[in-house]
Amino acid sequence: MKNFSVVIIILFTSIGLKMYAQDFPIPQSMGAGHPRILTRSETKKKLESLVKKEEWAKAIVEKTKAKLQPILENCRDNPDWLRSRLQMYWNAKSTQVYINGGKYSHAEGEAPVPTVKFIGGRGTPSEYKRPKLEDVKPFMDDPKGLYLQNKTTGVWEWAAIPATSGITASINREILSIARDAAFLYWYQEDKKYADLAYSILDTYLKGVYYLNEPIDLSHGHHQTLVSYTQFEVIQEHVLNEVTQCYDFLHNYINNNHPDNLKIYDATLQKWADLIIKNGVSFNNWNLLQAAHISNIALVLENNDHYKNGKGGPYYLDQIMNHTSTRQWSMKKLMDYGYDNQTGIWNESPGYSMNVLNDFIHFAEFYDRNFNIDLIKEMPVLRQAVIAAPEYLYPNKFKVAFGDGHYSHLRVEPIKYLIENAQKYNKPEDETYFTKMLKTIHEGHEFNGEFVGENIADLFSHEALHVNKDIKTGKLSDFTSPLFYAPNTSWLVQRQGDSEEDALMISQIGSFGNHMHSNGIAMELYGKGLPLAPEMGNGSGYFSIDYAEYYTQFPAHNTVIVNGKSKYPEMKSNHAFQVLGMYPKSQRKKGNIKGYTFSDVEFLEPETQSQQRRVMGIIKNNTGGYYVDIFRSKQNNGNDVKHEYFYHNLGQKLDLTTPNGDGLKLQPTSKLAFGDGDLMAYDYMWDKKSIKTNEDFKGQFSLRMEDRTVNMNLWFKGEENREVFSVMSPKSTAFRHGPLPEALNNNPIPTLVVKQNGEAWSHPFVAIYEPSEHGNTRINSVDYFGTGENVGIYIVEKSGKENFVFSNTSNNNKLTKKDLLVKGTYGVISKQNDDFTLFLGKGKSISNAAYILEVIGEPASASLKKENNQWFISTEAPTDLIIKAEHKIKRSVIIDTAGKEYIGRYDRKTKTIMFRLPELAFQAIKMELN
């Protein structure tokens, strides 16, 4: 989107602003002359001065001249050398293109001049190489297609156009970029040879678009609503960047030498803009991409009264800013639709969300620089969105990758603009916050005000950011939350710890919003600097078979599949999970018990009408920790054939053993297959082995790297009618920009599949996962208690610490173990020597016999912790703290950190002291029992 940023950074000097009775001001005049997009005529002297002063600027100009020199020499001997390599209907002069869905079909009709050739396919790979310009056949327009080199055989042959993907557009854009560079040099040096070269290309291309009709989809399908004159998608008309910039720099030359052509060029751009408004997608990032192309066109057109149809630059700016049509919404409507005002999260997968934020920030930057209007103040959700962006980050500072996502770093541009905005509009608190964010998230990068340009656009936008050196780097946890829930994407995150190596994080995702997958209640797990239980990305491409059959489907995710059939529409999906309980409250950064988080979410799987419920939690101490995963699943009509729990983890192998370490004797199997009536995605797995077992088991995934081995240890509760599988799954395509070593990016993914024959509600999937290194573990043993819907897990750490985990589907059912009791959906009771913790995730009561917490009213979270002779307490609703006391207590008082006293009442009959406590953030207390 750099070209869009250029468009909105340097727009024009308007005579005034006109309000069209909408939200955004629109200029009355586009200015008297050209160029306008990158610069204005009066800045040529500034550019000359810059080139003399800065070596990088001089290098750009010299590099541009050097690039054009051999082309000029070729054109000296043959004036059509470059023009003839444009991909046109040179002979046919076709006016009407026909497509069949995402494939080129044919073209017909005849124009008075050659017309621009349409591309071969929508996002499909080609078996042919994109040729160098010197290898392109001049005036190539043959019924056989394009003369190209086969990637496999190396042979040059005629390739049918549908087999050539976007090669025609790629060649044309390269040629138009050469024309743009030549037009720039003409404007800068007034050398006619550059103008002649640029004009021959621009004239041929724009007239070639002028005579084209909107392509017709023979399938009468969705593609008809997306198509443009040269591309299957209006957003792919990136050539407009070069076309409009070339036209802008060359405008005065054309006006002086070929003035009659200006009308046809402007009419071409108008019809192009009209089609981009007519087609496309309104509710996601397409809207902004379309707006970028339309803005490019608006900036080179004249004022509205210059044209009989009134469609000048102000008209098109008004269309994208203030008017809403079916496939092009106004900026305000798009923002109101996509952003959650409470969380600041955009309703798409993370990469798309960040691109949209970047584009909106560029839009705010445009208003700021040209009109001195602070849109960050007018649209506070943009500030909130920048604040929320770090919530996507793992402790290693890579984004989560749900849906069509990839593991990558956070974009820096929105943070930088918020610093510039704070400096300009005197917002010292914002400057401190966002500067600290910048230095923390992009630690190691220097922001010292230096600027080094790389291309022509940089010659006109070379202002550098100057950050306050006195503002220090913080911790990532300064900008993230222990629990974060975004309802508009059905995404929930749990975090504990600050260290990249020892911190833990769960990312849970439903399917709500755009670029989502069919995945039920899916999750990612982090450990030892990596997303060990990863998402799989979007395969080899959105239009590939593996994307449709595997990467977007349940078996590619860490989830549970019912009867081998769980499925619903991916991409634009409306299947969110519902949050039944969570701790702490979303976005609450202070007042939380350290080391514990939890979530309880439910989901209706629509294909099989099945109820699913997943309880997940983190149990963390100073040196390590682990995850709790309890997944219940049942079909509402009782027709439960099987429920299959899928868990993918990075590594070269998965070892499965009995609790005492004996290897499970898995045997090769042909199960988990499309041939058995399962989803096609099952056939993407191989090396399938299984064993029928009712017993508990444990396992270890091992990822061997050059300097270390990272493991994920697991313990799994056994159940009747259960079968355990070890399989290999396709690679995760989410690893394109790190954090794995590149050599491991293409590794297949070892996968655990646990099949429960019949329902898995009273026979739930119960697992403990512990990240570790070099085969080690801090857990000594894991045992289980409870039956049916009551789940109990007893974990003994090597340090001697004991953790009892309790889970139930109802807040009214009691689950006991020895003298311990939990009445709620999730609770953890920990003890080590004299220290203990009572953590009630959501429920009515929790007790270790000596201490009892009882929630008054609706179920809620409550915690009591004793550690190193210090007491801490947290309640999210009025709660009774009851302490056993064999003898009468004269004085019993709790004093919180604010000095407030809570007086206890002794009950002789029950021999207890009861404190009635209000809602309290987690805090240290002083307890006096005398």
XYZ file of C-alpha atoms in Angstrom, residues 120-471:
352
model
C -5.215 -15.743 -18.096
C -6.393 -16.754 -14.636
C -7.394 -15.471 -11.207
C -4.642 -16.206 -8.715
C -3.714 -19.503 -10.354
C -0.054 -20.559 -10.727
C 1.356 -20.928 -14.209
C 3.648 -23.607 -15.624
C 5.378 -20.891 -17.618
C 8.056 -18.367 -16.729
C 7.423 -14.671 -16.993
C 9.883 -13.643 -19.754
C 12.371 -10.804 -19.691
C 11.363 -7.880 -21.906
C 14.039 -8.658 -24.459
C 12.612 -12.191 -24.813
C 9.028 -11.037 -25.447
C 7.939 -11.434 -29.051
C 7.146 -7.999 -30.567
C 3.466 -7.346 -31.336
C 2.609 -10.806 -29.958
C -1.038 -11.528 -30.686
C -1.502 -15.073 -31.856
C -4.563 -17.335 -31.470
C -2.215 -19.923 -29.965
C -1.671 -17.651 -26.941
C 1.651 -16.414 -25.547
C 5.115 -17.617 -26.531
C 6.695 -18.548 -23.193
C 9.276 -20.801 -21.598
C 8.005 -23.904 -19.807
C 9.229 -23.962 -16.184
C 9.680 -27.736 -16.190
C 11.167 -28.464 -19.608
C 12.807 -25.110 -20.332
C 11.326 -25.268 -23.830
C 9.821 -22.155 -25.440
C 6.318 -22.936 -26.667
C 2.920 -21.414 -27.313
C 0.884 -21.370 -24.110
C -2.877 -20.978 -24.127
C -3.842 -17.734 -22.400
C -5.809 -19.476 -19.574
C -2.560 -21.242 -18.639
C -0.555 -18.022 -18.284
C -2.096 -16.629 -15.065
C -1.108 -12.943 -14.656
C 1.916 -12.861 -16.985
C 0.353 -10.391 -19.439
C -0.393 -7.873 -16.670
C 3.069 -8.322 -15.185
C 4.741 -7.503 -18.514
C 2.494 -4.504 -19.058
C 3.115 -3.127 -15.587
C 6.874 -3.357 -16.049
C 6.598 -1.448 -19.322
C 4.329 1.188 -17.748
C 6.805 1.582 -14.887
C 9.508 2.311 -17.463
C 7.190 4.867 -19.056
C 6.554 6.429 -15.635
C 10.294 6.698 -14.974
C 10.801 8.309 -18.370
C 7.977 10.763 -17.715
C 9.565 11.701 -14.385
C 12.941 12.344 -16.026
C 11.242 14.452 -18.693
C 9.604 16.594 -15.983
C 12.838 16.811 -14.010
C 15.302 17.409 -16.897
C 12.970 18.505 -19.751
C 14.676 16.131 -22.156
C 12.283 15.309 -25.017
C 13.668 11.822 -25.615
C 12.163 10.729 -22.294
C 8.791 12.275 -23.157
C 8.677 10.547 -26.546
C 9.384 7.174 -24.929
C 6.780 7.626 -22.195
C 4.144 9.017 -24.528
C 4.332 6.110 -26.977
C 3.567 3.674 -24.168
C 0.930 5.716 -22.337
C -0.957 6.616 -25.516
C -1.075 3.008 -26.691
C -2.158 1.675 -23.317
C -4.846 4.230 -22.394
C -6.444 4.113 -25.827
C -6.276 0.326 -25.546
C -8.349 0.472 -22.366
C -10.732 3.139 -23.702
C -12.240 0.745 -26.242
C -12.642 -2.168 -23.837
C -16.042 -3.157 -22.468
C -16.566 -4.653 -19.048
C -15.668 -8.363 -19.340
C -18.563 -10.831 -19.277
C -18.557 -13.918 -17.068
C -20.053 -16.805 -19.036
C -20.768 -18.633 -15.773
C -22.909 -15.691 -14.596
C -21.326 -16.063 -11.175
C -19.586 -14.088 -8.466
C -16.657 -13.186 -10.729
C -18.879 -10.790 -12.659
C -19.050 -8.610 -9.541
C -15.253 -8.492 -9.156
C -13.884 -8.080 -12.663
C -12.109 -5.050 -14.123
C -10.893 -4.211 -17.630
C -7.573 -6.081 -17.467
C -7.885 -8.167 -14.280
C -10.265 -10.621 -12.633
C -10.284 -8.397 -9.535
C -10.647 -4.629 -9.472
C -8.188 -4.477 -6.585
C -5.472 -5.973 -8.795
C -5.388 -2.969 -11.125
C -2.083 -1.901 -9.582
C -0.932 -0.692 -12.996
C -3.002 2.422 -12.245
C -0.173 3.565 -9.982
C 2.205 3.740 -12.944
C -0.442 4.907 -15.430
C -1.583 7.874 -13.336
C 1.921 8.906 -12.281
C 3.128 8.703 -15.882
C 0.154 10.744 -17.075
C 0.708 13.268 -14.288
C 4.378 13.909 -15.087
C 3.657 13.912 -18.823
C 0.484 16.010 -18.735
C 2.037 19.307 -19.762
C 3.898 17.617 -22.632
C 0.656 16.054 -23.900
C -1.229 19.333 -23.538
C 1.414 21.117 -25.609
C 1.916 18.452 -28.280
C -1.149 16.176 -28.391
C -3.955 18.148 -26.701
C -6.780 16.308 -28.467
C -5.811 13.113 -26.680
C -6.461 14.521 -23.217
C -10.204 13.952 -23.579
C -9.833 10.283 -24.428
C -7.307 9.733 -21.654
C -9.568 11.351 -19.051
C -12.576 9.428 -20.331
C -10.583 6.210 -20.014
C -9.707 6.969 -16.412
C -13.303 7.930 -15.613
C -14.728 4.668 -16.952
C -12.001 2.777 -15.108
C -12.916 4.476 -11.824
C -16.630 3.882 -12.442
C -16.026 0.162 -12.909
C -13.921 -0.058 -9.739
C -16.791 1.582 -7.843
C -19.330 -0.726 -9.484
C -17.465 -3.977 -8.786
C -15.483 -5.349 -5.879
C -16.188 -6.084 -2.212
C -17.317 -3.418 0.222
C -16.995 -4.891 3.695
C -13.292 -5.681 3.965
C -9.837 -4.543 2.884
C -10.982 -4.558 -0.755
C -12.865 -1.331 -0.089
C -9.647 0.501 0.819
C -7.668 -1.047 -2.038
C -10.370 0.094 -4.447
C -10.321 3.547 -2.854
C -6.558 3.722 -3.417
C -6.944 3.108 -7.144
C -9.791 5.616 -7.410
C -7.743 8.206 -5.504
C -4.918 7.845 -8.009
C -7.364 8.575 -10.794
C -9.004 11.482 -8.949
C -5.699 13.250 -8.475
C -4.918 13.489 -12.196
C -8.411 14.473 -13.339
C -9.503 18.113 -13.501
C -12.309 19.861 -11.607
C -15.895 18.658 -11.963
C -16.963 21.570 -14.201
C -14.244 20.624 -16.697
C -16.351 17.648 -17.842
C -19.863 17.459 -19.229
C -20.636 14.496 -16.968
C -19.308 16.396 -13.928
C -16.965 13.545 -13.005
C -13.767 15.297 -12.068
C -11.338 14.714 -9.241
C -13.608 16.131 -6.498
C -16.453 13.892 -7.688
C -14.424 10.710 -7.274
C -12.930 11.773 -3.947
C -16.440 12.418 -2.715
C -17.542 8.991 -3.948
C -14.972 7.107 -1.902
C -15.167 9.297 1.191
C -18.845 10.013 1.591
C -20.997 7.842 -0.650
C -22.029 4.244 -0.199
C -22.901 1.896 -3.017
C -23.277 -1.883 -3.025
C -19.575 -2.603 -3.494
C -17.918 0.648 -2.427
C -18.787 1.931 1.017
C -17.953 5.319 2.450
C -14.977 5.418 4.766
C -17.132 6.023 7.847
C -19.509 3.151 7.106
C -16.591 0.809 6.523
C -14.997 1.818 9.806
C -18.239 1.471 11.763
C -18.820 -1.954 10.226
C -15.373 -3.452 10.690
C -14.050 -2.128 14.000
C -15.123 -3.073 17.497
C -15.113 0.194 19.446
C -14.360 -1.584 22.719
C -11.414 -3.691 21.590
C -10.156 -1.830 18.519
C -9.978 -5.114 16.561
C -10.918 -5.288 12.878
C -13.112 -8.246 11.874
C -10.594 -10.112 9.732
C -7.629 -12.381 10.346
C -4.533 -10.633 11.784
C -2.556 -9.849 8.609
C -5.587 -8.362 6.887
C -6.520 -6.488 10.034
C -3.078 -4.869 10.149
C -3.204 -3.965 6.447
C -6.563 -2.267 6.940
C -5.267 -0.366 9.963
C -2.258 0.726 7.950
C -4.501 2.001 5.156
C -6.820 3.863 7.527
C -3.810 5.475 9.199
C -2.579 6.604 5.777
C -6.022 8.078 5.233
C -5.756 9.986 8.529
C -2.279 11.078 7.520
C -3.665 12.456 4.260
C -6.178 14.684 6.065
C -3.583 15.746 8.580
C -0.980 16.812 6.033
C -3.331 18.492 3.637
C -6.111 19.938 5.780
C -4.590 19.966 9.294
C -7.524 17.878 10.483
C -6.768 15.406 13.270
C -8.794 12.338 12.321
C -7.286 10.444 15.239
C -9.251 12.814 17.463
C -12.355 12.630 15.263
C -12.194 8.828 14.927
C -10.912 7.523 18.279
C -11.307 3.897 17.186
C -8.165 4.333 15.059
C -6.135 5.164 18.163
C -7.745 2.231 19.936
C -6.839 -0.027 17.005
C -3.158 0.921 17.263
C -3.265 0.316 21.018
C -4.893 -3.083 20.426
C -2.486 -4.220 17.696
C 0.097 -5.734 20.116
C -2.614 -8.068 21.430
C -1.953 -10.126 18.287
C 1.621 -10.781 19.426
C 3.154 -13.867 20.917
C 5.930 -13.312 23.483
C 8.397 -13.677 20.561
C 6.734 -10.596 18.959
C 5.300 -12.526 16.023
C 1.573 -12.282 15.328
C -0.816 -15.177 15.832
C -1.893 -16.744 12.559
C -5.551 -17.757 12.697
C -7.571 -17.927 9.484
C -5.671 -16.879 6.372
C -2.845 -15.706 8.580
C 0.941 -15.904 8.641
C 3.435 -15.544 11.445
C 4.993 -12.130 10.912
C 5.946 -8.976 12.771
C 3.586 -6.108 13.487
C 3.561 -3.273 10.963
C 5.414 -0.241 12.212
C 3.717 2.528 10.190
C 0.596 3.011 12.381
C 2.679 3.361 15.553
C 5.017 5.849 13.895
C 2.141 8.032 12.717
C 0.583 8.079 16.202
C 3.907 9.466 17.464
C 3.952 12.116 14.710
C 0.328 12.948 15.470
C 1.075 13.314 19.189
C 4.037 15.569 18.480
C 2.056 17.806 16.132
C -1.085 18.118 18.249
C 0.628 18.313 21.656
C -0.409 14.986 23.153
C 2.491 14.237 25.519
C 0.902 11.145 27.059
C 0.306 9.643 23.621
C 3.838 10.462 22.521
C 5.246 8.661 25.541
C 2.952 5.649 25.160
C 3.445 5.079 21.439
C 7.171 5.833 21.501
C 7.565 3.251 24.235
C 5.463 0.840 22.154
C 7.612 1.460 19.081
C 10.855 0.857 20.958
C 9.489 -2.232 22.695
C 7.888 -4.023 19.763
C 10.552 -3.056 17.234
C 13.435 -3.259 19.673
C 16.837 -3.114 18.021
C 15.728 -0.776 15.240
C 16.991 2.775 15.397
C 14.574 5.648 14.812
C 17.001 8.535 14.798
C 15.534 10.693 12.081
C 17.685 9.398 9.231
C 16.075 8.656 5.894
C 17.426 6.634 2.988
C 15.303 6.530 -0.140
C 15.046 3.704 -2.648
C 12.705 4.835 -5.433
C 11.255 7.868 -7.163
C 8.412 8.249 -4.662
C 10.964 8.636 -1.857
C 12.272 11.792 -3.525
C 9.022 13.501 -2.598
C 8.239 11.998 0.817
C 11.504 12.000 2.689
C 10.464 13.331 6.077
C 11.903 11.228 8.871
C 10.464 10.394 12.271
C 12.310 11.877 15.242
C 11.593 10.006 18.469
C 12.271 11.144 21.997
C 15.483 9.416 23.060
C 14.600 9.838 26.747
C 11.603 7.514 26.482
